[in-house]
XYZ file of C-alpha atoms in Angstrom:
410
model
C 38.776 -27.274 29.439
C 38.764 -23.469 29.107
C 41.789 -21.548 27.901
C 43.156 -19.185 30.532
C 45.022 -17.001 28.076
C 43.045 -16.102 24.926
C 44.784 -16.385 21.579
C 45.444 -13.094 19.801
C 44.515 -13.167 16.113
C 44.766 -10.489 13.389
C 41.406 -9.359 12.070
C 42.142 -9.761 8.342
C 44.043 -13.043 8.395
C 42.681 -16.045 6.528
C 42.908 -18.255 9.631
C 40.815 -15.701 11.551
C 38.139 -15.805 8.873
C 38.087 -19.610 9.009
C 37.650 -19.585 12.795
C 34.907 -16.970 12.725
C 33.176 -18.828 9.910
C 33.367 -22.055 11.937
C 31.653 -20.443 14.922
C 29.097 -18.815 12.636
C 28.141 -22.223 11.242
C 28.421 -23.994 14.597
C 25.735 -21.780 16.094
C 23.421 -22.228 13.090
C 23.922 -18.833 11.466
C 22.316 -17.131 14.450
C 22.630 -13.522 15.599
C 25.947 -11.693 15.806
C 26.089 -11.329 19.590
C 26.002 -15.095 20.199
C 29.017 -15.649 17.953
C 30.859 -12.678 19.464
C 30.261 -13.945 22.991
C 31.628 -17.397 22.190
C 34.660 -16.128 20.281
C 35.825 -13.634 22.887
C 36.126 -16.423 25.483
C 38.933 -18.059 23.468
C 40.306 -15.388 21.132
C 41.198 -11.717 21.077
C 40.359 -10.291 17.662
C 40.510 -6.593 16.866
C 37.162 -5.204 15.652
C 35.449 -8.479 16.434
C 31.870 -7.437 15.737
C 32.584 -5.954 12.278
C 34.527 -9.119 11.448
C 31.649 -11.392 12.478
C 29.167 -9.279 10.484
C 31.446 -9.385 7.440
C 31.591 -13.187 7.577
C 27.796 -13.355 7.947
C 27.347 -11.170 4.869
C 29.601 -13.477 2.870
C 27.852 -16.641 4.060
C 26.074 -18.233 1.133
C 23.607 -20.029 3.390
C 22.493 -16.696 4.868
C 22.210 -15.164 1.402
C 19.902 -17.947 0.253
C 17.751 -18.505 3.327
C 17.712 -15.040 4.893
C 17.195 -12.685 1.943
C 15.770 -9.204 2.369
C 13.847 -7.280 -0.301
C 15.383 -4.044 -1.579
C 12.733 -1.375 -2.042
C 13.529 1.101 -4.833
C 13.648 4.805 -4.208
C 10.220 6.280 -3.510
C 8.527 7.202 -6.771
C 6.905 10.547 -7.536
C 3.220 10.869 -6.784
C 0.936 9.503 -9.517
C -1.191 11.788 -11.634
C -4.297 10.793 -9.692
C -2.915 12.419 -6.527
C -2.048 15.662 -8.349
C -5.156 16.140 -10.524
C -5.972 19.678 -9.396
C -9.022 21.617 -10.595
C -10.874 18.391 -11.425
C -14.241 17.106 -10.286
C -14.094 15.319 -6.910
C -14.008 11.519 -7.184
C -12.565 11.611 -10.684
C -9.781 9.310 -9.410
C -11.013 6.801 -6.861
C -9.449 4.187 -4.603
C -11.830 1.365 -3.638
C -11.619 -0.978 -0.663
C -13.908 -3.026 1.568
C -13.893 -3.800 5.263
C -16.051 -5.889 7.566
C -18.027 -7.897 8.305
C -20.363 -5.975 10.600
C -23.222 -7.801 12.326
C -26.684 -6.269 11.961
C -30.018 -7.353 13.385
C -32.601 -8.747 10.977
C -35.604 -10.021 12.861
C -34.286 -12.357 15.541
C -31.099 -13.264 13.717
C -27.828 -11.504 12.952
C -26.458 -11.210 9.427
C -23.197 -9.894 8.030
C -22.724 -6.633 6.196
C -19.626 -5.137 4.610
C -18.708 -1.548 3.815
C -17.173 -0.336 0.545
C -15.158 2.878 0.811
C -14.548 5.087 -2.215
C -11.674 7.509 -1.615
C -11.017 10.511 -3.837
C -7.274 10.327 -4.409
C -7.002 14.081 -5.019
C -8.961 15.805 -2.254
C -8.991 12.760 0.116
C -12.784 12.706 0.495
C -14.594 9.425 1.181
C -17.915 7.920 0.123
C -19.286 4.806 1.864
C -21.778 2.190 0.722
C -23.204 -0.850 2.505
C -22.487 -4.172 0.765
C -24.581 -7.237 1.619
C -22.012 -9.809 0.451
C -18.529 -10.097 -1.024
C -19.834 -11.263 -4.379
C -19.125 -9.494 -7.640
C -22.794 -8.603 -8.000
C -22.859 -6.765 -4.663
C -19.676 -4.920 -5.578
C -21.196 -3.832 -8.889
C -24.356 -2.578 -7.199
C -22.336 -0.488 -4.742
C -20.364 1.045 -7.627
C -23.592 1.864 -9.470
C -24.933 3.660 -6.379
C -21.674 5.558 -6.054
C -21.653 6.631 -9.724
C -25.274 7.695 -9.511
C -24.402 10.229 -6.801
C -20.774 11.145 -7.509
C -20.460 10.654 -11.257
C -18.419 8.190 -13.303
C -14.731 8.228 -12.282
C -11.886 8.395 -14.749
C -9.843 5.740 -12.929
C -10.650 3.242 -10.171
C -7.776 1.784 -8.123
C -8.103 -1.333 -5.969
C -6.318 -4.459 -4.830
C -6.677 -7.865 -6.472
C -9.819 -9.088 -4.695
C -11.837 -11.600 -6.668
C -14.940 -9.425 -6.410
C -13.029 -6.466 -7.858
C -11.637 -8.615 -10.644
C -15.134 -9.751 -11.490
C -16.423 -6.189 -11.415
C -13.589 -5.109 -13.693
C -14.406 -7.835 -16.213
C -18.036 -6.766 -16.304
C -16.954 -3.132 -16.495
C -14.808 -3.826 -19.556
C -17.647 -5.700 -21.241
C -19.996 -2.817 -20.585
C -17.518 -0.365 -22.040
C -17.477 -2.461 -25.220
C -21.283 -2.523 -25.303
C -22.116 1.137 -24.818
C -25.546 0.753 -26.418
C -26.914 -1.231 -23.498
C -28.865 0.616 -20.815
C -26.801 -0.806 -17.965
C -23.536 0.425 -19.468
C -24.900 3.944 -19.862
C -25.865 3.906 -16.190
C -22.790 2.154 -14.874
C -19.867 3.833 -16.602
C -18.628 5.527 -19.718
C -15.831 4.793 -22.162
C -13.300 6.773 -20.145
C -13.414 4.701 -16.978
C -10.301 2.604 -16.330
C -9.723 0.077 -13.555
C -6.176 -0.234 -12.186
C -5.075 -3.092 -9.915
C -2.088 -2.884 -7.596
C 0.147 -5.998 -7.344
C -0.979 -8.616 -4.809
C 0.429 -8.316 -1.304
C 1.455 -4.660 -1.645
C -0.851 -2.595 0.576
C 1.721 0.235 0.654
C 0.840 0.951 -2.978
C -2.734 1.604 -1.882
C -1.919 3.492 1.292
C -3.881 6.565 0.221
C -7.177 4.649 0.484
C -6.115 2.012 3.019
C -5.610 4.819 5.544
C -9.155 6.027 4.976
C -10.461 2.591 5.968
C -8.935 3.077 9.392
C -10.347 6.607 9.665
C -13.877 5.425 8.880
C -13.541 2.543 11.340
C -12.409 4.939 14.073
C -15.319 7.301 13.444
C -17.739 4.371 13.330
C -16.460 2.834 16.582
C -16.834 6.184 18.320
C -20.511 6.349 17.264
C -21.586 2.784 18.048
C -22.537 2.001 21.626
C -20.708 -1.007 23.040
C -22.718 -4.219 22.743
C -25.587 -2.605 20.829
C -26.930 -4.458 17.812
C -27.877 -2.287 14.851
C -30.337 -2.869 12.073
C -29.650 -2.005 8.430
C -31.171 1.450 8.689
C -29.183 2.405 11.791
C -25.956 1.037 10.302
C -26.369 3.066 7.126
C -27.125 6.204 9.141
C -24.007 5.759 11.279
C -21.874 5.157 8.192
C -23.097 8.402 6.630
C -22.315 10.198 9.900
C -18.828 8.677 9.875
C -18.422 9.791 6.260
C -19.276 13.355 7.232
C -16.833 13.298 10.151
C -13.980 12.040 7.978
C -14.738 14.546 5.218
C -14.673 17.414 7.708
C -11.128 16.675 8.908
C -8.429 19.282 8.117
C -6.045 18.337 5.316
C -3.280 20.598 6.624
C -2.026 21.967 9.916
C -3.261 25.513 10.443
C -1.421 27.699 13.013
C -3.638 29.711 15.330
C -2.078 32.970 14.150
C -2.693 32.188 10.458
C -4.507 34.712 8.285
C -6.848 31.943 7.171
C -9.921 31.492 9.363
C -10.195 27.725 8.889
C -8.189 24.814 7.559
C -9.101 23.384 4.187
C -11.098 20.122 4.329
C -12.582 17.701 1.761
C -16.009 19.148 2.519
C -14.876 22.514 1.150
C -14.822 20.942 -2.325
C -18.038 18.959 -1.787
C -20.223 21.286 0.275
C -18.503 24.658 0.254
C -17.453 24.583 3.922
C -16.159 22.154 6.521
C -19.607 21.531 8.080
C -21.740 22.074 4.978
C -23.274 25.308 6.290
C -22.295 28.140 3.949
C -22.557 31.660 5.334
C -23.710 34.452 3.080
C -20.934 36.960 2.515
C -22.778 39.632 0.515
C -25.695 41.923 1.231
C -27.130 42.029 -2.269
C -30.832 41.457 -2.584
C -32.117 38.220 -4.039
C -33.867 40.077 -6.838
C -30.590 41.550 -8.027
C -28.919 38.174 -8.356
C -28.897 36.161 -11.521
C -28.076 32.549 -12.166
C -24.958 33.567 -14.047
C -23.651 35.617 -11.148
C -24.343 32.812 -8.680
C -22.505 30.337 -10.905
C -19.509 32.646 -11.184
C -19.466 33.058 -7.418
C -19.453 29.286 -6.932
C -16.663 28.815 -9.467
C -14.668 31.626 -7.912
C -14.995 30.074 -4.454
C -13.896 26.685 -5.784
C -10.866 28.339 -7.392
C -9.994 29.784 -3.979
C -10.164 26.298 -2.420
C -8.039 24.776 -5.181
C -5.441 27.534 -4.880
C -5.223 26.835 -1.169
C -4.952 23.099 -1.971
C -1.974 23.811 -4.227
C -0.366 26.214 -1.783
C -0.934 24.383 1.513
C -1.691 20.694 0.910
C 0.363 19.799 -2.155
C 3.794 20.582 -0.575
C 2.952 18.337 2.392
C 2.390 15.199 0.272
C 5.364 15.582 -2.048
C 7.956 14.955 0.665
C 9.756 11.604 0.702
C 9.655 10.092 4.192
C 11.525 6.839 3.421
C 13.189 4.866 0.620
C 15.649 7.637 -0.210
C 18.508 5.627 -1.743
C 18.853 3.931 -5.102
C 19.237 0.150 -4.924
C 20.347 -2.440 -7.417
C 17.288 -3.236 -9.555
C 16.098 -6.751 -10.204
C 16.844 -8.134 -13.653
C 15.353 -10.749 -15.903
C 16.631 -14.170 -14.855
C 17.226 -13.313 -11.179
C 16.200 -15.987 -8.688
C 13.942 -14.380 -6.104
C 11.843 -15.193 -3.066
C 8.341 -13.689 -2.869
C 8.177 -12.278 0.635
C 4.983 -12.989 2.562
C 5.103 -11.884 6.213
C 2.041 -13.953 7.054
C 3.797 -17.278 6.483
C 7.564 -17.027 6.404
C 8.073 -20.794 6.187
C 6.108 -20.818 2.934
C 7.845 -18.112 0.931
C 7.655 -19.003 -2.734
C 10.729 -19.044 -4.943
C 10.673 -17.966 -8.540
C 12.578 -16.450 -11.414
C 12.066 -12.977 -12.828
C 10.452 -13.388 -16.233
C 9.820 -9.711 -17.064
C 10.393 -6.338 -15.403
C 7.983 -3.389 -15.456
C 9.284 0.177 -15.239
C 7.508 2.955 -13.405
C 6.873 6.483 -14.605
C 10.294 7.553 -13.278
C 12.138 4.836 -15.219
C 12.904 2.659 -12.181
C 11.799 -0.962 -12.023
C 8.738 -1.086 -9.765
C 7.075 -4.397 -10.661
C 8.089 -7.730 -12.105
C 6.462 -10.785 -13.649
C 7.759 -13.804 -11.703
C 7.689 -17.417 -12.903
C 6.843 -19.860 -10.085
C 5.694 -23.457 -9.966
C 2.117 -22.132 -10.191
C 2.730 -20.019 -13.279
C 3.339 -16.315 -13.868
C 2.436 -13.764 -11.210
C 2.820 -10.000 -11.037
C 4.630 -8.784 -7.918
C 5.951 -5.527 -6.526
C 9.746 -5.272 -6.323
C 9.335 -4.379 -2.626
C 8.157 -7.980 -2.090
C 10.999 -9.666 -3.997
C 14.204 -10.736 -2.259
C 16.942 -11.615 -4.733
C 18.868 -14.824 -4.047
C 22.561 -14.034 -4.456
C 23.853 -17.365 -5.807
C 27.463 -17.321 -6.943
C 27.822 -20.854 -8.276
C 25.373 -23.552 -9.291
C 27.149 -26.105 -7.115
C 26.314 -24.032 -4.015
C 22.859 -25.594 -3.700
C 23.908 -28.935 -5.146
C 21.954 -28.378 -8.351
C 23.054 -28.676 -11.934
C 20.789 -25.725 -12.716
C 19.653 -23.228 -10.073
C 16.386 -22.711 -11.921
C 15.492 -26.284 -10.943
C 14.674 -24.993 -7.465
C 11.959 -22.854 -9.030
C 10.085 -25.321 -11.194
C 10.603 -28.426 -9.047
C 10.796 -29.483 -5.423
C 8.434 -28.686 -2.597
C 8.813 -24.901 -2.911
C 9.341 -24.448 0.803
C 10.555 -21.185 2.268
C 13.516 -20.258 4.403
C 15.375 -23.001 6.225
C 14.398 -25.844 3.893
C 15.938 -26.437 0.475
C 13.494 -27.092 -2.324
C-alpha cells in the first residue's frame, strides 16, 4: 500500500543514511537514478541525489567490485620525441598489423605489415612480413636497418615475436664479432617494451598504423586480390602519402610557402622533388659547397620543427590532476576492458617511478606470478577491514580462489 504523504527526513541524519543504504542494497548497488526514483515516492529528503551518491561512495561492496583506475598526471614527453637535430629513425616505434590476403597462384595466403615510426619527425617505413614468427620479424628489421640505419632505441609492445627478436638482438650485441650482428645492429641499440595492455603508451606509433591503413584502403580497389609485388608497391605508395602529410597547421596568409612534413627531413621537400634555388653553374660548385647547402637546409627544417611542431606536442590534453599513487602492498584489480568478468586481482609488489618522479608502472603479484603493469590499468581496492570480505587475510584473495572479476568473490 503506497503512502499518500511522504515522510520528511533530514539529509544528514543517521536514520536517513540507513534508509538510503537499504534502498541502495535492495536494488543491487545499481545506478543513482533508480534509487532516487524509489526513495522520492516514500520520502522527502533535501539534496537527495548528493545523499545517494555519498552513500554509494561509502559502500564497501561498490569499492571492491566497481573499482576505477586512477591515471597519474600526464608525464612530460620522453627524450625520443624531443631528439632534435638527429638522424631520422634514430628512435623508432615498431608495430604490426594484418593479415592481408594476397594471391599466390590459385590460392590466397596471409601477409602482415610491420610499421617503423620515427618518434621524432613522425615518418614511417613499412615492410611486408610473411608470418608472425620471430624470424620474420628479424628479417624485416634487418631490411629496415639496411636502408635507414641502426636505431638507437626501438619501442614496441610485448608481442612474442618482438620478445624473441629482442632476445636475439641482445645476443648479437654480446657477440659483435659475428657477421650477422654487424649487419643487424650495433652496441648502441636498445629495445624498450611498454607494459602489456597499455596502447596509450605507444600512441605515437599506434596512430601511424591507422594512417597507413587509411592510405592503403584508399588505394586498393574493392574486391581486388593483389599479389606480393602489387601489395608491396601499394604499401610504398601509402608510405609516401603518410610521409607527405603536414605536421602542423599552416595558415594561408603565413610567410612560409609550405607546411613542414616528414619528407622534408627524408627527401628535402614534401613530394621529393627539390627545386633549384640558385643560378650558379655546375662547374663552379664543389662537393663541399653542396654538402654545406644540404646541412644548411636541414638546419632550416629543424628550426621550423622546433618553432612550429614542438609547441603543439607539449600540450597536456588530459590527465591534469595529481592522484593518490599506488603503494607497495595495495590490493589492486588489473583492468582489462575486453573481459570485465575476468579481471585479475593482485597485490603491488614493487613500484616503478617515471622520469618526473611519479609512479607510472608497478610489478603486481597475481596467482600466475609477477607481471609488470601500467598504473593506468590498476584499480586499487579500498578495503577498510579484513572482516569486510570474510577473510582472515585480504591477501588470500590474491593467491587463492578462482580469481574471478567483478561481481564474484574469489
